[in-house]
Each structure stands twice: as C-alpha cells, then as structure tokens.
Amino acid sequence: MTAEPAPPAGLREVQAFLTSVLRRTEPITSDPTLAARCAVFVAGNARVSPAGQVDIYRRQFWLRHEEALREDYPGLIHVIGEDAWDTLYTAYLAAHPPSAPTLRDLGHAMADFVAAYDALPSDTVALARSMARYERAFVDVFDGADPPPLSADRLAALGPEDWEQATIVLSPLVVRMALSHPVHHLRKAVRGGETPPLPAATETRLALYRRDNVVCFEELDADQAALLDALGSGASLVAACASVAEGKTPEATARLAGAVGGWFRNWAAQGFVADVLVPAR
C-alpha cells in the first residue's frame, strides 16, 4: 500500500486561516490587522489586494450557501420575510457551518434551529416552525433511497388469517406529520410563483411521500393518522385497527371498518407500504 504524501508545509495553517475568515460577516478589508494577515497567505495582484482577494471568496461563501438554503426553504422565507431571513440564515450558518462536500445536507438542522430560535417575527412563530419542519421533511423524502419493491404476487397469496396477524411495514419515504398550519398548500403556492396570504392556524395532519420522483402530500383525518401511527409503531394490522376503534360508538366503528379497506388500497397504490410481515405458523 502506498502511503499518502505529506501535505505541503504550512497547508494546515493556510486552511485554518481561510476557514475562519471566510465565515466572517463583515468585509475583511475593514479590519487592518486581518488584512495584513491575508498578505502572509495570498499574493494579490495589480488590481486587488490580498485582503480583497480573500474577501471575494468570503462573499461567495455566503452567497452560495444562502442560495442553497433558499432553494430548500422558500416557504419559510415567505412566512418570515426577507429581512428576518437574512438574520436567520446568518445565525444558522454560524451555528451549523458546512461540514460536507455536498450542499444537500446544509439545512439538515434548520427545523431544530428554528424551533429554538427566539428572533422570529412574533406573529409567525408557530407557522414558521411548522414550515421549517415540513420543508426539511420535503428534502428527506425527495432524496431518500427507494425501498425494495413489494411483490404483488406475495400479497395476493396472503389469506384472511394472514392479514389478521400481519404487521405492515411503512415505507421510509412516507413521513407523517402533525402541523399547526396548512403549510403544504402555502409552500406549493410559493413554489408556483404566487404570493399567497399567510393562513390561519388549522390542525393539519399529512403524509408526505414520493411517487414517480415527485414529492406529494396526502391529507389525513384523525383516524387515518392514528392508524398510520399505530402501524408505524409496529402494531399488527388488527391491533392497529382496534386501537383506532377504541371508545367509538358501534356506528362509528362500523364506518371505520368500511373505510379501512379503501384507505389501504389508496396507500398501497401510493407506495406507503414497504412490506407485509406475517408470523410463521
């Protein structure tokens, strides 16, 4: 095995210096001490000083990373406004600087960051936090790996007694969400070039999923959400249905029983189900 060559002398010092100064929000040229330090590592030329050269890359750092975050969080920007966004993304990048070659995961902590961020406009806090959660899930669903395809023949071979004991494995590309506002409609309108008004708070349950390389959403009522949550926790199909039916009137239980089959046909067609596990007899 050939050993990797040793880095050139002083390379780590150059890297450490540039890493620290490129994250500055203020121009490097405005700090005489820092500007002089740049001349140790950067030659400059007849048109621009060493500090000016480094400052070009500093500006590009912020422009490139802000652009990547803007692409993933257009709904959040619409909710809080451009001024608040400028402050938020600057604080976010200071707390979560890029740590990977790809920009795909640059906003990986945005939902958690916004959940704890105390400088959001006071009238949009709940909406902004729901939107950040939704848009982060959007990225995960869009880029997630497809599960192995579910065999239609194997499903057709299952009898009624198998379904009574079956455990439904939901696809990892299905994200179930309970949100304070209907952010799915708002984000869709924003992405379509509209400037919609901000919606009022409305309890919203969604399943976010990918179909034919497009991220889609399914609005869920309380029973559908409860059933998917029970299945997602590992309950068998029968146990999950029983938990949703608990406490309902006989009439409501009958309506639930009549609806479940249609729900499953729809969910299966949309790729919600990754596998059906049946205990060995």
mmCIF file of C-alpha atoms in Angstrom:
data_model
loop_
_atom_site.group_PDB
_atom_site.id
_atom_site.type_symbol
_atom_site.label_atom_id
_atom_site.label_comp_id
_atom_site.label_asym_id
_atom_site.label_seq_id
_atom_site.Cartn_x
_atom_site.Cartn_y
_atom_site.Cartn_z
ATOM 1 C CA MET A 1 0.000 0.000 0.000
ATOM 2 C CA THR A 2 1.344 3.419 -0.976
ATOM 3 C CA ALA A 3 1.251 5.983 1.818
ATOM 4 C CA GLU A 4 -0.452 9.272 1.145
ATOM 5 C CA PRO A 5 2.020 12.096 0.529
ATOM 6 C CA ALA A 6 2.550 14.515 3.366
ATOM 7 C CA PRO A 7 0.745 17.835 2.907
ATOM 8 C CA PRO A 8 2.896 20.806 1.909
ATOM 9 C CA ALA A 9 4.420 22.653 4.810
ATOM 10 C CA GLY A 10 2.070 25.212 6.266
ATOM 11 C CA LEU A 11 -1.014 23.924 4.439
ATOM 12 C CA ARG A 12 -2.962 23.337 7.635
ATOM 13 C CA GLU A 13 -2.199 26.867 8.752
ATOM 14 C CA VAL A 14 -3.491 28.276 5.469
ATOM 15 C CA GLN A 15 -6.630 26.151 5.650
ATOM 16 C CA ALA A 16 -7.334 27.125 9.249
ATOM 17 C CA PHE A 17 -6.880 30.812 8.475
ATOM 18 C CA LEU A 18 -9.130 30.781 5.407
ATOM 19 C CA THR A 19 -11.793 28.705 7.179
ATOM 20 C CA SER A 20 -12.003 31.268 9.942
ATOM 21 C CA VAL A 21 -12.056 34.399 7.786
ATOM 22 C CA LEU A 22 -14.432 33.136 5.093
ATOM 23 C CA ARG A 23 -17.163 32.823 7.736
ATOM 24 C CA ARG A 24 -16.925 36.474 8.730
ATOM 25 C CA THR A 25 -19.999 38.562 8.043
ATOM 26 C CA GLU A 26 -18.011 41.817 7.836
ATOM 27 C CA PRO A 27 -15.584 42.661 4.980
ATOM 28 C CA ILE A 28 -12.039 41.562 5.636
ATOM 29 C CA THR A 29 -10.752 44.835 4.194
ATOM 30 C CA SER A 30 -12.390 46.737 7.069
ATOM 31 C CA ASP A 31 -10.010 45.109 9.598
ATOM 32 C CA PRO A 32 -6.403 46.378 9.104
ATOM 33 C CA THR A 33 -4.874 43.647 11.262
ATOM 34 C CA LEU A 34 -6.729 40.890 9.427
ATOM 35 C CA ALA A 35 -5.991 42.485 6.062
ATOM 36 C CA ALA A 36 -2.286 42.413 6.842
ATOM 37 C CA ARG A 37 -2.545 38.775 7.881
ATOM 38 C CA CYS A 38 -4.029 37.915 4.472
ATOM 39 C CA ALA A 39 -0.811 39.049 2.797
ATOM 40 C CA VAL A 40 1.021 36.194 4.552
ATOM 41 C CA PHE A 41 -1.005 33.603 2.634
ATOM 42 C CA VAL A 42 -2.309 35.363 -0.505
ATOM 43 C CA ALA A 43 -0.223 37.188 -3.099
ATOM 44 C CA GLY A 44 -2.735 39.666 -4.517
ATOM 45 C CA ASN A 45 -2.118 41.335 -7.858
ATOM 46 C CA ALA A 46 -2.046 44.729 -9.531
ATOM 47 C CA ARG A 47 -5.853 45.022 -9.431
ATOM 48 C CA VAL A 48 -6.758 43.689 -5.982
ATOM 49 C CA SER A 49 -5.011 43.422 -2.649
ATOM 50 C CA PRO A 50 -4.521 40.115 -0.794
ATOM 51 C CA ALA A 51 -7.327 41.079 1.600
ATOM 52 C CA GLY A 52 -9.548 41.991 -1.359
ATOM 53 C CA GLN A 53 -8.914 38.597 -2.965
ATOM 54 C CA VAL A 54 -9.818 36.750 0.214
ATOM 55 C CA ASP A 55 -12.900 38.914 0.607
ATOM 56 C CA ILE A 56 -14.153 37.829 -2.818
ATOM 57 C CA TYR A 57 -14.218 34.245 -1.552
ATOM 58 C CA ARG A 58 -15.794 35.357 1.734
ATOM 59 C CA ARG A 59 -18.689 36.914 -0.166
ATOM 60 C CA GLN A 60 -19.025 33.817 -2.327
ATOM 61 C CA PHE A 61 -19.205 31.641 0.799
ATOM 62 C CA TRP A 62 -22.294 33.487 1.995
ATOM 63 C CA LEU A 63 -23.904 33.826 -1.436
ATOM 64 C CA ARG A 64 -23.500 30.160 -2.359
ATOM 65 C CA HIS A 65 -24.716 28.778 0.944
ATOM 66 C CA GLU A 66 -27.592 31.221 1.262
ATOM 67 C CA GLU A 67 -28.694 30.236 -2.250
ATOM 68 C CA ALA A 68 -28.685 26.540 -1.289
ATOM 69 C CA LEU A 69 -30.755 27.200 1.844
ATOM 70 C CA ARG A 70 -33.125 29.456 -0.106
ATOM 71 C CA GLU A 71 -33.776 26.626 -2.559
ATOM 72 C CA ASP A 72 -34.805 24.263 0.254
ATOM 73 C CA TYR A 73 -36.753 26.745 2.404
ATOM 74 C CA PRO A 74 -38.797 29.045 0.122
ATOM 75 C CA GLY A 75 -41.882 28.674 2.293
ATOM 76 C CA LEU A 76 -40.006 29.704 5.426
ATOM 77 C CA ILE A 77 -38.691 32.814 3.672
ATOM 78 C CA HIS A 78 -42.205 33.720 2.564
ATOM 79 C CA VAL A 79 -43.519 33.318 6.110
ATOM 80 C CA ILE A 80 -40.904 35.406 7.942
ATOM 81 C CA GLY A 81 -39.895 37.882 5.215
ATOM 82 C CA GLU A 82 -36.550 38.706 3.643
ATOM 83 C CA ASP A 83 -35.175 40.831 6.497
ATOM 84 C CA ALA A 84 -35.825 38.181 9.119
ATOM 85 C CA TRP A 85 -34.460 35.537 6.730
ATOM 86 C CA ASP A 86 -31.162 37.424 6.371
ATOM 87 C CA THR A 87 -30.716 37.380 10.118
ATOM 88 C CA LEU A 88 -31.852 33.774 10.485
ATOM 89 C CA TYR A 89 -29.675 32.173 7.812
ATOM 90 C CA THR A 90 -26.615 34.091 9.022
ATOM 91 C CA ALA A 91 -27.202 32.817 12.557
ATOM 92 C CA TYR A 92 -27.860 29.310 11.237
ATOM 93 C CA LEU A 93 -24.622 29.118 9.248
ATOM 94 C CA ALA A 94 -22.685 30.433 12.247
ATOM 95 C CA ALA A 95 -24.156 27.638 14.381
ATOM 96 C CA HIS A 96 -24.064 24.943 11.666
ATOM 97 C CA PRO A 97 -21.256 25.692 9.202
ATOM 98 C CA PRO A 98 -20.923 23.406 6.162
ATOM 99 C CA SER A 99 -19.404 20.072 7.135
ATOM 100 C CA ALA A 100 -19.728 18.010 3.928
ATOM 101 C CA PRO A 101 -18.713 18.444 0.275
ATOM 102 C CA THR A 102 -22.352 18.331 -0.855
ATOM 103 C CA LEU A 103 -24.850 21.115 -0.201
ATOM 104 C CA ARG A 104 -27.673 18.586 0.095
ATOM 105 C CA ASP A 105 -27.397 18.420 3.885
ATOM 106 C CA LEU A 106 -26.579 22.075 4.505
ATOM 107 C CA GLY A 107 -30.027 22.690 6.021
ATOM 108 C CA HIS A 108 -30.124 19.408 7.953
ATOM 109 C CA ALA A 109 -30.557 21.180 11.316
ATOM 110 C CA MET A 110 -32.803 24.024 10.160
ATOM 111 C CA ALA A 111 -36.036 22.670 11.679
ATOM 112 C CA ASP A 112 -34.415 22.171 15.094
ATOM 113 C CA PHE A 113 -32.661 25.521 14.828
ATOM 114 C CA VAL A 114 -35.898 27.367 14.021
ATOM 115 C CA ALA A 115 -37.674 25.523 16.856
ATOM 116 C CA ALA A 116 -35.241 27.091 19.335
ATOM 117 C CA TYR A 117 -34.637 30.391 17.531
ATOM 118 C CA ASP A 118 -36.005 33.329 19.534
ATOM 119 C CA ALA A 119 -35.779 36.083 16.903
ATOM 120 C CA LEU A 120 -38.656 35.014 14.652
ATOM 121 C CA PRO A 121 -41.340 37.633 13.944
ATOM 122 C CA SER A 122 -43.732 37.253 16.871
ATOM 123 C CA ASP A 123 -46.828 36.817 14.708
ATOM 124 C CA THR A 124 -45.387 33.962 12.641
ATOM 125 C CA VAL A 125 -43.585 31.762 15.194
ATOM 126 C CA ALA A 126 -45.848 28.696 15.049
ATOM 127 C CA LEU A 127 -46.300 28.933 11.283
ATOM 128 C CA ALA A 128 -42.561 29.355 10.677
ATOM 129 C CA ARG A 129 -41.704 26.351 12.836
ATOM 130 C CA SER A 130 -44.271 24.153 11.096
ATOM 131 C CA MET A 131 -42.989 25.281 7.707
ATOM 132 C CA ALA A 132 -39.370 24.552 8.632
ATOM 133 C CA ARG A 133 -40.313 21.029 9.732
ATOM 134 C CA TYR A 134 -42.292 20.437 6.556
ATOM 135 C CA GLU A 135 -39.578 21.726 4.236
ATOM 136 C CA ARG A 136 -36.887 19.676 5.973
ATOM 137 C CA ALA A 137 -39.027 16.553 5.539
ATOM 138 C CA PHE A 138 -39.503 17.524 1.891
ATOM 139 C CA VAL A 139 -35.730 17.300 1.323
ATOM 140 C CA ASP A 140 -35.500 13.911 3.065
ATOM 141 C CA VAL A 141 -38.363 12.419 1.058
ATOM 142 C CA PHE A 142 -37.056 13.796 -2.240
ATOM 143 C CA ASP A 143 -33.544 12.377 -1.773
ATOM 144 C CA GLY A 144 -34.325 9.198 0.196
ATOM 145 C CA ALA A 145 -33.438 5.756 -1.130
ATOM 146 C CA ASP A 146 -36.287 3.661 -2.530
ATOM 147 C CA PRO A 147 -37.154 0.546 -0.515
ATOM 148 C CA PRO A 148 -37.166 -2.808 -2.341
ATOM 149 C CA PRO A 149 -40.330 -3.206 -4.431
ATOM 150 C CA LEU A 150 -43.223 -5.036 -2.773
ATOM 151 C CA SER A 151 -44.220 -8.202 -4.613
ATOM 152 C CA ALA A 152 -47.832 -8.100 -5.768
ATOM 153 C CA ASP A 153 -47.835 -11.894 -6.106
ATOM 154 C CA ARG A 154 -46.786 -12.346 -2.485
ATOM 155 C CA LEU A 155 -49.546 -10.025 -1.319
ATOM 156 C CA ALA A 156 -52.111 -11.868 -3.431
ATOM 157 C CA ALA A 157 -51.091 -15.142 -1.776
ATOM 158 C CA LEU A 158 -51.960 -13.898 1.724
ATOM 159 C CA GLY A 159 -55.234 -15.231 3.107
ATOM 160 C CA PRO A 160 -57.647 -13.591 5.565
ATOM 161 C CA GLU A 161 -55.966 -15.317 8.520
ATOM 162 C CA ASP A 162 -52.601 -13.932 7.395
ATOM 163 C CA TRP A 163 -53.925 -10.369 7.339
ATOM 164 C CA GLU A 164 -55.296 -10.798 10.853
ATOM 165 C CA GLN A 165 -51.747 -11.295 12.138
ATOM 166 C CA ALA A 166 -49.854 -9.190 9.613
ATOM 167 C CA THR A 167 -47.594 -6.317 10.550
ATOM 168 C CA ILE A 168 -47.485 -3.542 7.963
ATOM 169 C CA VAL A 169 -44.053 -2.025 7.366
ATOM 170 C CA LEU A 170 -44.427 1.540 6.156
ATOM 171 C CA SER A 171 -42.052 2.904 3.554
ATOM 172 C CA PRO A 172 -39.215 5.066 4.906
ATOM 173 C CA LEU A 173 -40.208 7.545 2.199
ATOM 174 C CA VAL A 174 -43.511 8.231 3.966
ATOM 175 C CA VAL A 175 -43.208 10.974 6.586
ATOM 176 C CA ARG A 176 -46.218 11.506 8.837
ATOM 177 C CA MET A 177 -46.595 14.995 10.254
ATOM 178 C CA ALA A 178 -48.906 16.847 12.629
ATOM 179 C CA LEU A 179 -48.622 20.587 11.996
ATOM 180 C CA SER A 180 -50.185 23.750 13.356
ATOM 181 C CA HIS A 181 -50.915 25.245 9.926
ATOM 182 C CA PRO A 182 -51.672 24.027 6.367
ATOM 183 C CA VAL A 183 -48.131 24.722 5.216
ATOM 184 C CA HIS A 184 -48.364 22.238 2.329
ATOM 185 C CA HIS A 185 -50.749 24.462 0.376
ATOM 186 C CA LEU A 186 -48.762 27.580 1.232
ATOM 187 C CA ARG A 187 -45.441 26.140 0.057
ATOM 188 C CA LYS A 188 -46.978 24.816 -3.149
ATOM 189 C CA ALA A 189 -48.335 28.270 -3.951
ATOM 190 C CA VAL A 190 -44.992 29.933 -3.206
ATOM 191 C CA ARG A 191 -43.119 27.450 -5.397
ATOM 192 C CA GLY A 192 -45.623 28.203 -8.141
ATOM 193 C CA GLY A 193 -44.627 31.859 -8.115
ATOM 194 C CA GLU A 194 -47.602 33.128 -6.122
ATOM 195 C CA THR A 195 -47.530 35.450 -3.105
ATOM 196 C CA PRO A 196 -50.331 33.930 -1.019
ATOM 197 C CA PRO A 197 -51.537 35.362 2.293
ATOM 198 C CA LEU A 198 -50.417 33.563 5.434
ATOM 199 C CA PRO A 199 -53.016 31.016 6.576
ATOM 200 C CA ALA A 200 -54.704 30.899 9.949
ATOM 201 C CA ALA A 201 -53.783 28.171 12.403
ATOM 202 C CA THR A 202 -55.523 24.915 11.493
ATOM 203 C CA GLU A 203 -54.640 21.487 12.881
ATOM 204 C CA THR A 204 -53.135 19.710 9.894
ATOM 205 C CA ARG A 205 -52.178 16.042 9.508
ATOM 206 C CA LEU A 206 -50.177 14.971 6.492
ATOM 207 C CA ALA A 207 -48.353 12.059 4.963
ATOM 208 C CA LEU A 208 -45.514 13.242 2.747
ATOM 209 C CA TYR A 209 -44.325 10.705 0.169
ATOM 210 C CA ARG A 210 -42.573 10.377 -3.189
ATOM 211 C CA ARG A 211 -44.138 8.994 -6.321
ATOM 212 C CA ASP A 212 -42.531 8.929 -9.776
ATOM 213 C CA ASN A 213 -39.713 11.154 -8.425
ATOM 214 C CA VAL A 214 -42.190 13.808 -7.288
ATOM 215 C CA VAL A 215 -42.838 14.626 -3.624
ATOM 216 C CA CYS A 216 -46.576 14.517 -2.897
ATOM 217 C CA PHE A 217 -48.751 15.003 0.159
ATOM 218 C CA GLU A 218 -51.827 13.210 1.430
ATOM 219 C CA GLU A 219 -54.105 14.986 3.869
ATOM 220 C CA LEU A 220 -55.175 12.684 6.701
ATOM 221 C CA ASP A 221 -58.126 12.792 9.032
ATOM 222 C CA ALA A 222 -57.698 11.900 12.706
ATOM 223 C CA ASP A 223 -58.488 8.189 12.230
ATOM 224 C CA GLN A 224 -56.168 7.796 9.241
ATOM 225 C CA ALA A 225 -53.333 9.487 11.093
ATOM 226 C CA ALA A 226 -53.909 7.362 14.193
ATOM 227 C CA LEU A 227 -53.943 4.157 12.135
ATOM 228 C CA LEU A 228 -50.708 5.010 10.328
ATOM 229 C CA ASP A 229 -49.079 5.982 13.628
ATOM 230 C CA ALA A 230 -50.091 2.665 15.181
ATOM 231 C CA LEU A 231 -48.749 0.732 12.195
ATOM 232 C CA GLY A 232 -45.575 2.788 12.259
ATOM 233 C CA SER A 233 -45.048 1.827 15.899
ATOM 234 C CA GLY A 234 -45.093 -1.860 14.954
ATOM 235 C CA ALA A 235 -48.676 -2.826 15.860
ATOM 236 C CA SER A 236 -50.274 -5.576 13.813
ATOM 237 C CA LEU A 237 -52.985 -4.555 11.400
ATOM 238 C CA VAL A 238 -55.741 -5.924 13.629
ATOM 239 C CA ALA A 239 -54.274 -4.335 16.769
ATOM 240 C CA ALA A 240 -53.859 -1.003 14.998
ATOM 241 C CA CYS A 241 -57.470 -1.005 13.815
ATOM 242 C CA ALA A 242 -58.631 -1.963 17.309
ATOM 243 C CA SER A 243 -56.697 0.918 18.868
ATOM 244 C CA VAL A 244 -58.300 3.411 16.488
ATOM 245 C CA ALA A 245 -61.782 1.976 17.118
ATOM 246 C CA GLU A 246 -61.419 2.058 20.900
ATOM 247 C CA GLY A 247 -64.031 4.286 22.518
ATOM 248 C CA LYS A 248 -66.068 4.800 19.355
ATOM 249 C CA THR A 249 -69.784 4.142 19.094
ATOM 250 C CA PRO A 250 -70.898 0.999 17.220
ATOM 251 C CA GLU A 251 -71.940 3.210 14.304
ATOM 252 C CA ALA A 252 -68.571 4.953 14.159
ATOM 253 C CA THR A 253 -66.772 1.610 14.436
ATOM 254 C CA ALA A 254 -68.795 0.274 11.512
ATOM 255 C CA ARG A 255 -67.906 3.321 9.413
ATOM 256 C CA LEU A 256 -64.240 2.845 10.290
ATOM 257 C CA ALA A 257 -64.349 -0.835 9.309
ATOM 258 C CA GLY A 258 -65.923 0.077 5.991
ATOM 259 C CA ALA A 259 -63.322 2.744 5.239
ATOM 260 C CA VAL A 260 -60.100 0.920 6.147
ATOM 261 C CA GLY A 261 -60.051 -1.229 3.007
ATOM 262 C CA GLY A 262 -60.261 1.806 0.753
ATOM 263 C CA TRP A 263 -57.547 3.578 2.708
ATOM 264 C CA PHE A 264 -55.204 0.653 2.271
ATOM 265 C CA ARG A 265 -55.854 0.319 -1.432
ATOM 266 C CA ASN A 266 -55.055 4.007 -1.849
ATOM 267 C CA TRP A 267 -51.976 3.861 0.382
ATOM 268 C CA ALA A 268 -50.650 0.759 -1.353
ATOM 269 C CA ALA A 269 -51.061 2.434 -4.750
ATOM 270 C CA GLN A 270 -49.131 5.444 -3.467
ATOM 271 C CA GLY A 271 -46.267 3.323 -2.159
ATOM 272 C CA PHE A 272 -46.924 3.751 1.556
ATOM 273 C CA VAL A 273 -46.400 0.043 2.263
ATOM 274 C CA ALA A 274 -42.846 -1.313 2.054
ATOM 275 C CA ASP A 275 -43.568 -4.847 3.313
ATOM 276 C CA VAL A 276 -46.152 -7.068 4.982
ATOM 277 C CA LEU A 277 -44.754 -9.393 7.639
ATOM 278 C CA VAL A 278 -46.737 -12.472 8.615
ATOM 279 C CA PRO A 279 -45.647 -14.616 11.616
ATOM 280 C CA ALA A 280 -44.658 -18.149 10.676
ATOM 281 C CA ARG A 281 -47.250 -20.725 11.645
#
